[in-house]
Tab-separated table of C-alpha atoms and ligand atoms in Angstrom:
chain	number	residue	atom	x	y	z
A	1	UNK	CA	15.928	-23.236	7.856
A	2	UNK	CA	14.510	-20.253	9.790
A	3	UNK	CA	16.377	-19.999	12.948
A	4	UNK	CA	15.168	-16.934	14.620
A	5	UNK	CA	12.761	-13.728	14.450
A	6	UNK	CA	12.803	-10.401	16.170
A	7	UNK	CA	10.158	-8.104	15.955
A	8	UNK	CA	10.454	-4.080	16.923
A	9	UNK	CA	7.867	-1.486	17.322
A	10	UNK	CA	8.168	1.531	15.593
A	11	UNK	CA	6.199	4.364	16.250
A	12	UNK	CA	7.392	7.480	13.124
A	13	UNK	CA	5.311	10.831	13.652
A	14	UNK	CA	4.170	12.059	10.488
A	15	UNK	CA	5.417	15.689	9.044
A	16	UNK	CA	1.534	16.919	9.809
A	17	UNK	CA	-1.925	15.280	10.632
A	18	UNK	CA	-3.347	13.218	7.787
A	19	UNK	CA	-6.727	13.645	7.418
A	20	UNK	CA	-9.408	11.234	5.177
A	21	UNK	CA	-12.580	10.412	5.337
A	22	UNK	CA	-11.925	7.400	7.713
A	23	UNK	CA	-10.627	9.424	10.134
A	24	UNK	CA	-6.930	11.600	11.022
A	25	UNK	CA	-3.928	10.414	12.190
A	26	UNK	CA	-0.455	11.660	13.339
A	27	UNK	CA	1.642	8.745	13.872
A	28	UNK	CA	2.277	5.721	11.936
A	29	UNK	CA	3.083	2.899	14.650
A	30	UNK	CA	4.412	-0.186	12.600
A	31	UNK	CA	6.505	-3.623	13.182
A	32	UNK	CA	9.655	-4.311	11.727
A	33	UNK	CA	10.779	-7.864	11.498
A	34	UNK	CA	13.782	-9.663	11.202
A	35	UNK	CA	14.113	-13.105	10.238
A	36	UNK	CA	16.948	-15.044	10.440
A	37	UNK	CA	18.144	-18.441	8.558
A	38	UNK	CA	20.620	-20.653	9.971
A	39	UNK	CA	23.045	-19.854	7.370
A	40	UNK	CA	23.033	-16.281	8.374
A	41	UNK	CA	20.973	-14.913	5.562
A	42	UNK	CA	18.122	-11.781	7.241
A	43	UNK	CA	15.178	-11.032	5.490
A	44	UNK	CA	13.243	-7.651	6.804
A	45	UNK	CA	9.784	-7.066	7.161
A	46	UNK	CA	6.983	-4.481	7.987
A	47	UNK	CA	3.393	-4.578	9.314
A	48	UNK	CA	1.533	-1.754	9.636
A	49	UNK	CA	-1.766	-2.586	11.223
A	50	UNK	CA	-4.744	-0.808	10.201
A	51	UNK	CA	-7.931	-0.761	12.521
A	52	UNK	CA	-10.312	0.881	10.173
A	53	UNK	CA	-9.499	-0.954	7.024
A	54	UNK	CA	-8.382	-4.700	8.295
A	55	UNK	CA	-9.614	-4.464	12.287
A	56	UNK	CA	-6.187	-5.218	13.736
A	57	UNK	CA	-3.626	-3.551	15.753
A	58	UNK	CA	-0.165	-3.998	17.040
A	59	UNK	CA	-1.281	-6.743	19.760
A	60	UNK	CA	-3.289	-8.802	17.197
A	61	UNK	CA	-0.113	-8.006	14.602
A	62	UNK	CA	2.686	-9.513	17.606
A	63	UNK	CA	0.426	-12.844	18.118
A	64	UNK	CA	0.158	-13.750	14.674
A	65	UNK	CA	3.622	-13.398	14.193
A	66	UNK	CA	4.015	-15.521	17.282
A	67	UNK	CA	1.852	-17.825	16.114
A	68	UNK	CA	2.865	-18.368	12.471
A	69	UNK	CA	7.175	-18.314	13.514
A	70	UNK	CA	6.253	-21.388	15.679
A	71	UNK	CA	4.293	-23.227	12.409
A	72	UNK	CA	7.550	-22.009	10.038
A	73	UNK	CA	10.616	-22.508	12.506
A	74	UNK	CA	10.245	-25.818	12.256
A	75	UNK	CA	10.819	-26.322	8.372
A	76	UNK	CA	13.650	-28.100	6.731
A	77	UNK	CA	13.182	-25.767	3.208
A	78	UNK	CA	11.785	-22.523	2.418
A	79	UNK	CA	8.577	-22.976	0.459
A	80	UNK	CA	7.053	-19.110	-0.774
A	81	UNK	CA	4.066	-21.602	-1.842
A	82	UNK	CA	4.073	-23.927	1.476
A	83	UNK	CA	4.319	-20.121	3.332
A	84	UNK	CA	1.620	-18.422	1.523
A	85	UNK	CA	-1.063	-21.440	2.223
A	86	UNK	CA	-0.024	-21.551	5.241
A	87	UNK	CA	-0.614	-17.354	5.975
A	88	UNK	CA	-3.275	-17.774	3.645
A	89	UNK	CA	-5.305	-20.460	5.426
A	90	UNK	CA	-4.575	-18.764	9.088
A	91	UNK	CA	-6.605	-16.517	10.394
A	92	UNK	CA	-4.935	-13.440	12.103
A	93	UNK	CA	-3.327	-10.244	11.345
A	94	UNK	CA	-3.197	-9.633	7.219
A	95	UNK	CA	-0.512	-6.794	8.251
A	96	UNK	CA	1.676	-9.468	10.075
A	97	UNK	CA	1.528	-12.455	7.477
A	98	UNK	CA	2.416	-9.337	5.057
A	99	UNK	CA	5.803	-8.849	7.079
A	100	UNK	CA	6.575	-12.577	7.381
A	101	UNK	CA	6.009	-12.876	3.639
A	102	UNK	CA	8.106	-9.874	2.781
A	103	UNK	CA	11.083	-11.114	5.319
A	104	UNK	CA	10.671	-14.708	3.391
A	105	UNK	CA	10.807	-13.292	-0.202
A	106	UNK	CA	14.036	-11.126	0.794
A	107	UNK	CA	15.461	-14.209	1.920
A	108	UNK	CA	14.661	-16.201	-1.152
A	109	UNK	CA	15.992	-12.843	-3.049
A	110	UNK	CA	19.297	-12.685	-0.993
A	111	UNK	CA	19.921	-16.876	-0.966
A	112	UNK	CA	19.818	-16.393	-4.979
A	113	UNK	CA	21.469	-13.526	-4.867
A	114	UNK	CA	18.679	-11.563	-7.041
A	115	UNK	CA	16.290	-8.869	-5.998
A	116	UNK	CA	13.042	-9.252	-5.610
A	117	UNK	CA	11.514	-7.518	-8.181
A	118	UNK	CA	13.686	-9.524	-10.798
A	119	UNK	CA	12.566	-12.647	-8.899
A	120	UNK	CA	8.855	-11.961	-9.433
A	121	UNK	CA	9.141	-10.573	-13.048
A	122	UNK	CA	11.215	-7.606	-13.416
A	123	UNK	CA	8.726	-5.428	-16.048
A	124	UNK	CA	10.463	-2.092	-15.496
A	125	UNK	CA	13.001	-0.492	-14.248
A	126	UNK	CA	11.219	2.443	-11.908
A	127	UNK	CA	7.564	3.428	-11.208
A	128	UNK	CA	6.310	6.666	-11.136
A	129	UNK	CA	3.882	7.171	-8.208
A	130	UNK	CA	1.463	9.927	-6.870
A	131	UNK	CA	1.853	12.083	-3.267
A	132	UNK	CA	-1.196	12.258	-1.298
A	133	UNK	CA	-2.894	15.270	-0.017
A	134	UNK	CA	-5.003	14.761	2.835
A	135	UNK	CA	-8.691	16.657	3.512
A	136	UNK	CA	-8.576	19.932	3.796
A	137	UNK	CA	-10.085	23.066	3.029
A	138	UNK	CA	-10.240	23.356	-1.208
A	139	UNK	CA	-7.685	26.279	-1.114
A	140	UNK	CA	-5.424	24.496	1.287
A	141	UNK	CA	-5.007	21.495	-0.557
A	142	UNK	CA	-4.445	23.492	-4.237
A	143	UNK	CA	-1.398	25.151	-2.127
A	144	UNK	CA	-0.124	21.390	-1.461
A	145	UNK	CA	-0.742	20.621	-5.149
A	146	UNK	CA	1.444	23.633	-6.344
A	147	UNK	CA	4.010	22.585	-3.696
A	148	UNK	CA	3.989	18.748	-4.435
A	149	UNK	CA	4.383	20.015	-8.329
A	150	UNK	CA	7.086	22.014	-8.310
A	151	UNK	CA	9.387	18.929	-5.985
A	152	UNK	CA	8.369	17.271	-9.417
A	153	UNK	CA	5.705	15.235	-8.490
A	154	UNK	CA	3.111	15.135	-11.641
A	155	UNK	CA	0.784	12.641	-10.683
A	156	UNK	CA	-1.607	13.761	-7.328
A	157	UNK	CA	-4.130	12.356	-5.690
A	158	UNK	CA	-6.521	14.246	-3.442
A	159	UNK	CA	-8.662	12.886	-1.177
A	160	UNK	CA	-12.076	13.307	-0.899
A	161	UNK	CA	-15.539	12.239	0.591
A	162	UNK	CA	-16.362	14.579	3.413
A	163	UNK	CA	-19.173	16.684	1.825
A	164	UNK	CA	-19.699	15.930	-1.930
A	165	UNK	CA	-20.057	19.963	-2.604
A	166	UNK	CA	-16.819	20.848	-1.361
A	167	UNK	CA	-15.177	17.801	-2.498
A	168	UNK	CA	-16.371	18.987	-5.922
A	169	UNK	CA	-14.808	22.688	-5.215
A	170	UNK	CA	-11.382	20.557	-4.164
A	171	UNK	CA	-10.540	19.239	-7.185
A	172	UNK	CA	-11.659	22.485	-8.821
A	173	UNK	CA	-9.405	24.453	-6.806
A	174	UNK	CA	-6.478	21.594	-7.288
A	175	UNK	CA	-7.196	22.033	-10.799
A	176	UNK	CA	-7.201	25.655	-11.401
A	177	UNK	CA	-3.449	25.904	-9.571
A	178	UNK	CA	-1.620	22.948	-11.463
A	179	UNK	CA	-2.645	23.487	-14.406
A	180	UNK	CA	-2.992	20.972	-17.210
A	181	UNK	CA	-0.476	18.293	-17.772
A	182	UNK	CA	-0.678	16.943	-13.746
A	183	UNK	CA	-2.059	14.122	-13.327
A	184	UNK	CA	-5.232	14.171	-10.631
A	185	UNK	CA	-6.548	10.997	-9.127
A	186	UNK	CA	-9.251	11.250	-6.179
A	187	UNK	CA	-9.803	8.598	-3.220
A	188	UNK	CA	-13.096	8.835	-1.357
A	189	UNK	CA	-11.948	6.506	1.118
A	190	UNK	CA	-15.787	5.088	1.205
A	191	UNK	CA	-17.016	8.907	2.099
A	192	UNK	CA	-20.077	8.814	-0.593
A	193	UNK	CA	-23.453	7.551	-1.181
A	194	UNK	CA	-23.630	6.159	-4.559
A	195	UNK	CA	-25.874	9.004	-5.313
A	196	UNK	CA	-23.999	11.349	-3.990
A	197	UNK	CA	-20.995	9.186	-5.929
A	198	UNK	CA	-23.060	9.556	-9.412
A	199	UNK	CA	-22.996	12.773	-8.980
A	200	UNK	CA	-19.879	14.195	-7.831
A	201	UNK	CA	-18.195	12.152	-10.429
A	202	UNK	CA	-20.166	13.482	-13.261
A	203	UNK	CA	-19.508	17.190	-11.836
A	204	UNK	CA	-15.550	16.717	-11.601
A	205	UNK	CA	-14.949	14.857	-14.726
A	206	UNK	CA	-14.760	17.848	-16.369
A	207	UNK	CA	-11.584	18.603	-14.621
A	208	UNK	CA	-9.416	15.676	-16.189
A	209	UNK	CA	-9.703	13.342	-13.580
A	210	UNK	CA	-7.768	9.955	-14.180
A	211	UNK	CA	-9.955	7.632	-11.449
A	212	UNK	CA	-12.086	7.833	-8.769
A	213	UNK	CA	-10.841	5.424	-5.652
A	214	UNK	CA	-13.058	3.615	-3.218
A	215	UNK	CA	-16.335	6.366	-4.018
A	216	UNK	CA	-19.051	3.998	-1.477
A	217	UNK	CA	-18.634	1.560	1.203
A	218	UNK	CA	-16.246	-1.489	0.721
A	219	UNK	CA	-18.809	-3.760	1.211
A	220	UNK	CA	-21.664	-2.182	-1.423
A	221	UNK	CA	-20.200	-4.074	-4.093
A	222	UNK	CA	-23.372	-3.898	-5.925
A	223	UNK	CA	-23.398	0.007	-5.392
A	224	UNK	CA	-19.744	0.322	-6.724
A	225	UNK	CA	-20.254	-1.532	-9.964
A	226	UNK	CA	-24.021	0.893	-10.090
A	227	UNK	CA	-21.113	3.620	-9.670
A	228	UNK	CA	-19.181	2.378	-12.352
A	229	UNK	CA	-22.032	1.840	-14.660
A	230	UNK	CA	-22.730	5.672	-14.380
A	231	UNK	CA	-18.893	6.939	-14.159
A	232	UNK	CA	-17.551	8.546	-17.378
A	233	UNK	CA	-13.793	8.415	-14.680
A	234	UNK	CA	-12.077	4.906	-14.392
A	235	UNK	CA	-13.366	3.593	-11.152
A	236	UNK	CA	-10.730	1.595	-8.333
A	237	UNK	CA	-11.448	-0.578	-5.460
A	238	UNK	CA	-9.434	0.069	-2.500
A	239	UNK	CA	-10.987	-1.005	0.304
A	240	UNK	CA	-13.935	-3.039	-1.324
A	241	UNK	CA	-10.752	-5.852	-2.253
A	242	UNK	CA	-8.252	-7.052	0.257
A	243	UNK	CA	-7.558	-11.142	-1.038
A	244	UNK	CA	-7.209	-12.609	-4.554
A	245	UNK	CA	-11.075	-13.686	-3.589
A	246	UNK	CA	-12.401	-10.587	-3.184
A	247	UNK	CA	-10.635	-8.906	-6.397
A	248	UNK	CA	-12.602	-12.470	-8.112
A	249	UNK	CA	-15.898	-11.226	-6.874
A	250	UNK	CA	-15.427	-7.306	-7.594
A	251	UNK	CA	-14.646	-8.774	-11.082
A	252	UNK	CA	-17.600	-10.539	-11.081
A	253	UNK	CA	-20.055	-8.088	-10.465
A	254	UNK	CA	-18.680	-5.720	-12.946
A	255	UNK	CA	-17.716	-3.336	-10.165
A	256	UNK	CA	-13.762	-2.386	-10.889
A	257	UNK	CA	-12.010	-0.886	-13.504
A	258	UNK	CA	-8.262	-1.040	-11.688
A	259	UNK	CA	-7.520	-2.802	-7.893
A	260	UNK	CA	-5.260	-1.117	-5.647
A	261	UNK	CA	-3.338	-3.994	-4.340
A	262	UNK	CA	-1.671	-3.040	-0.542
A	263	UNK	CA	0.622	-5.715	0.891
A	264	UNK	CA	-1.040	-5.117	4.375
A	265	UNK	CA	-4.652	-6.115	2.787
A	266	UNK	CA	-3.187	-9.335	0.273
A	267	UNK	CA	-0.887	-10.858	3.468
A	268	UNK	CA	2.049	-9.862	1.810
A	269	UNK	CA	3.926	-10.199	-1.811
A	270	UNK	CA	2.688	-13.549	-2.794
A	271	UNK	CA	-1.073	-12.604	-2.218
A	272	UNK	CA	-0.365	-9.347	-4.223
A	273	UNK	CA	0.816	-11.051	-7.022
A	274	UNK	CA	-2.094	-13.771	-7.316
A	275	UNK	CA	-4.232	-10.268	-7.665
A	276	UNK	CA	-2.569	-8.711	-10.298
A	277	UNK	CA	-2.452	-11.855	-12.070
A	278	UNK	CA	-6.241	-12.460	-11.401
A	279	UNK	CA	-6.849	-8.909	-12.224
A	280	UNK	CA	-4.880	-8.707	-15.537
A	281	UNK	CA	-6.783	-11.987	-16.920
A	282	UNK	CA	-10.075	-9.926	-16.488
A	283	UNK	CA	-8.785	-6.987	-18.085
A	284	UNK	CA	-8.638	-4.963	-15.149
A	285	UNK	CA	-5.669	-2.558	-14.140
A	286	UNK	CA	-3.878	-2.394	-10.841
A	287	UNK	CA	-2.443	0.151	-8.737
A	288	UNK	CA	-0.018	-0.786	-5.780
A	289	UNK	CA	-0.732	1.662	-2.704
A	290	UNK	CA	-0.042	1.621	0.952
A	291	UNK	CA	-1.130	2.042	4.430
A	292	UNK	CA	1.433	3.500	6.708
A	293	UNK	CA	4.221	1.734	6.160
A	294	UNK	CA	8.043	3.103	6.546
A	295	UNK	CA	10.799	2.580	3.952
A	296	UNK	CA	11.175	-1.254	4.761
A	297	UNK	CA	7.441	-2.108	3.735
A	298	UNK	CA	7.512	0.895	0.929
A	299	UNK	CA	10.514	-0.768	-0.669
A	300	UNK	CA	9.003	-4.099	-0.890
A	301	UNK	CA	5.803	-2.603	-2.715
A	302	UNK	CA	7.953	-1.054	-4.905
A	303	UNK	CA	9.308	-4.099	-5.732
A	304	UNK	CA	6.041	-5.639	-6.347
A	305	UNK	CA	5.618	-2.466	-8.698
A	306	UNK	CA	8.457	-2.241	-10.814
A	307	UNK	CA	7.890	-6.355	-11.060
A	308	UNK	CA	4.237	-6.569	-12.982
A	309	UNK	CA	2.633	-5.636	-16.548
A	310	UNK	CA	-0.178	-5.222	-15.014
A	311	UNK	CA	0.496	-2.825	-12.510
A	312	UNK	CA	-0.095	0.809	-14.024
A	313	UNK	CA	-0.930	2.995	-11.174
A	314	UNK	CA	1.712	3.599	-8.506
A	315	UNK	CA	0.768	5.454	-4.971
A	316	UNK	CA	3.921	4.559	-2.894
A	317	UNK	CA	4.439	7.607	-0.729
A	318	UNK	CA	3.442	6.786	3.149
A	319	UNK	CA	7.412	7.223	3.523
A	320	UNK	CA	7.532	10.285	2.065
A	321	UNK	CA	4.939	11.671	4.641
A	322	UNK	CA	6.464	10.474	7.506
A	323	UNK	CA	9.177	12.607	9.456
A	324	UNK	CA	11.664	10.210	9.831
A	325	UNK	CA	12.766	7.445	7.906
A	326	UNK	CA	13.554	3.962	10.280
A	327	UNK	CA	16.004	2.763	6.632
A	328	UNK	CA	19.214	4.095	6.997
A	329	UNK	CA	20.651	2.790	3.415
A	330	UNK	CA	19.136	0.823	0.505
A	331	UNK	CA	15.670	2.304	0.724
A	332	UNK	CA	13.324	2.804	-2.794
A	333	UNK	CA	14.515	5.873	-3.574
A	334	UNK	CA	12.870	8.964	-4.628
A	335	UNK	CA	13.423	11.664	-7.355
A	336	UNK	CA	10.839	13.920	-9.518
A	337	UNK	CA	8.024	11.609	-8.112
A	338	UNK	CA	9.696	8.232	-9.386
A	339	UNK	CA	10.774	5.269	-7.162
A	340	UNK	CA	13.301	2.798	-7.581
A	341	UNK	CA	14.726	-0.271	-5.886
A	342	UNK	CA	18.477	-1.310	-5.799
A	343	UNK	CA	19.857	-3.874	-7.466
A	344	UNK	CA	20.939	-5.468	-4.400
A	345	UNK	CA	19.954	-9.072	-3.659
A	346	UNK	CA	16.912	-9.034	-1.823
A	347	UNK	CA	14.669	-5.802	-0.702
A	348	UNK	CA	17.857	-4.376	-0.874
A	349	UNK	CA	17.556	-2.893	2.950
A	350	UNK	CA	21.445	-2.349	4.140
A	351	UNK	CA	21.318	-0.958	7.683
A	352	UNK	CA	18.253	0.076	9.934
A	353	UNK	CA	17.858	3.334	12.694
A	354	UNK	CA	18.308	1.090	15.721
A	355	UNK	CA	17.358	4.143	18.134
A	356	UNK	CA	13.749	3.915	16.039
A	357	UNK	CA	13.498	0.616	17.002
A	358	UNK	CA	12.049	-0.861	20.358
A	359	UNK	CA	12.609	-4.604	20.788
A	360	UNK	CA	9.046	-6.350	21.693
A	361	UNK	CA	9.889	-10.043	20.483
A	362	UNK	CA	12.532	-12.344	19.779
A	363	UNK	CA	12.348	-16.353	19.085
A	364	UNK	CA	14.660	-18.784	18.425
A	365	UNK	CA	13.933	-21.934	16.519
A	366	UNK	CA	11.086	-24.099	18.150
B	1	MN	MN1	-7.457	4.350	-0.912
């Protein structure tokens, strides 16, 4: 039985602006969770709220959680099915059911004594996932390439969508410094026409580009799969598919080649997996990606990523861009661009930065 929950705000500058087409930011400000069962088992979670992408924010992310402890603290049994209709059929924060949902999985993981990714299906061992580089000027962002290459990373992924003629000269420029060999995915971030889509697509294929991410708005379905239909580059939603409903109808209109699946959009682990499972009946591919999340929520994607077949495409680095790290010990960890979790019961999350952590809730059992 789930006998309390604290909640902290974190707020980790990041090492320098990021800039996409939805706008720039310099701080990620998240909420770490804590759940606690009455036999002393603590499951962690993390919400980082996204305005832009899911129209919350760290007030809307606190009431849910409010909200949803005082349906949950009241249960005899943990249920990961009675909890996901339950966040499912609530309206509310996705970001916030995400971190309940993660906190309840690490406690199913810890009272079994197995970690998570075992738990949901334990495909492989490590992923290998891409480091971002933000908008910037073409030359700039080869130099981050080059960088980002020789720490080992080999997969990249640039983002786009400001003006379609420099975006073409960006992945030119990217190009012409790595080399061949290095992987190159672009993101958009919803920054194109689909004309303008069409036709920056056609110009940079020529570079060896492995997909083109979110390329027109999320909700021009009907323009993404006119994008796809014209794309010689693999083309994944993003934005366009939060829920296990919307992947259904961006299968349906022929509009995805690969889903990027982000806890903070699905409400958490469960919801991810009923995507990839929806996605790898249809013969699409998914990626696992993230919003802003610190090593708590990163490790819990990861597990979600080293769990599933179907999950091919790996951009897990929102961590990695961040100053500061709130995970003390146990976090996914890092090395020539691959991530792996511990074998710890659990997320395997030992021992949080307290001093990063400013108390804003804690309930007991209602
Ligand atoms: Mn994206």
């Amino acid at each position: 039985m789930i006998s309390r929950i604290r909640a902290y705000l974190t707020e980790i500058p990041l090492r320098e602006p990021f800039r996409i087409a939805l706008g720039t930011s310099t701080v990620s400000r998240n909420v770490v969770i804590e759940v606690e069962t009455r036999d002393g088992i603590t499951g962690m979670g993390e919400a980082s709220p996204s305005k832009r992408v899911l129209g919350e924010d760290i007030e809307s992310v606190v009431s849910t959680l409010n909200m949803i402890y005082h349906k949950i603290s009241g249960w005899e049994s943990l249920s990961l099915e009675k909890a996901y209709s339950l966040l499912h059929g609530t309206s509310g924060s996705p970001s916030a059911k995400a971190a309940l949902d993660m906190a309840l999985l690490d406690i199913v993981g810890k009272d079994l004594g197995v970690p998570v990714f075992r738990l949901l299906g334990g495909f492989r061992d490590s992923i290998e996932t891409d480091i971002t580089i933000g908008i910037m000027d073409p030359e700039e962002q080869a130099r981050r390439a080059v960088m980002h290459v020789e720490s080992g990373f080999r997969i990249l992924k640039v983002k786009l969508g400001e003006d379609p003629e420099t975006d073409i000269r960006r992945v030119r420029a990217v190009r012409d410094a790595v080399g061949e060999g290095i992987k190159i995915r672009v993101d958009a971030n919803q920054g194109w026409s689909v004309e303008e889509a069409i036709r920056v697509i056609d110009r940079i294929s020529g570079y060896d580009v492995e997909l083109v991410e979110q390329p027109v708005r999320w909700d021009d379905l009907s323009g993404l799969a006119e994008v796809r239909k014209n794309s010689p580059v693999p083309v994944a939603a993003d934005e366009s598919v939060k829920t296990p409903e919307d992947a259904i109808r961006a299968i349906e209109m022929d509009a995805v080649d690969i889903i990027n699946i982000k806890l903070m959009k699905s409400e958490g682990i469960c919801g991810a997996v009923r995507i990839a499972h929806i996605s790898e009946a249809a013969g699409v591919k998914n990626m696992v990606g993230c919003m802003g999340e610190s090593g708590v929520g990163i490790t819990a994607a990861v597990h979600v990523a080293q769990a599933l077949r179907n999950i091919e495409y790996c951009d897990l680095d929102s961590d990695l861009l961040h100053a500061e790290d709130i995970v003390e010990e146990g976090r996914a960890s890092i090395s020539n661009g691959t991530r792996r979790v511990s074998e710890k019961p659990g997320l395997g999350l030992k021992e949080l930065r307290r001093g990063m952590l400013k108390p804003i809730m804690s309930l007991p059992r209602q």
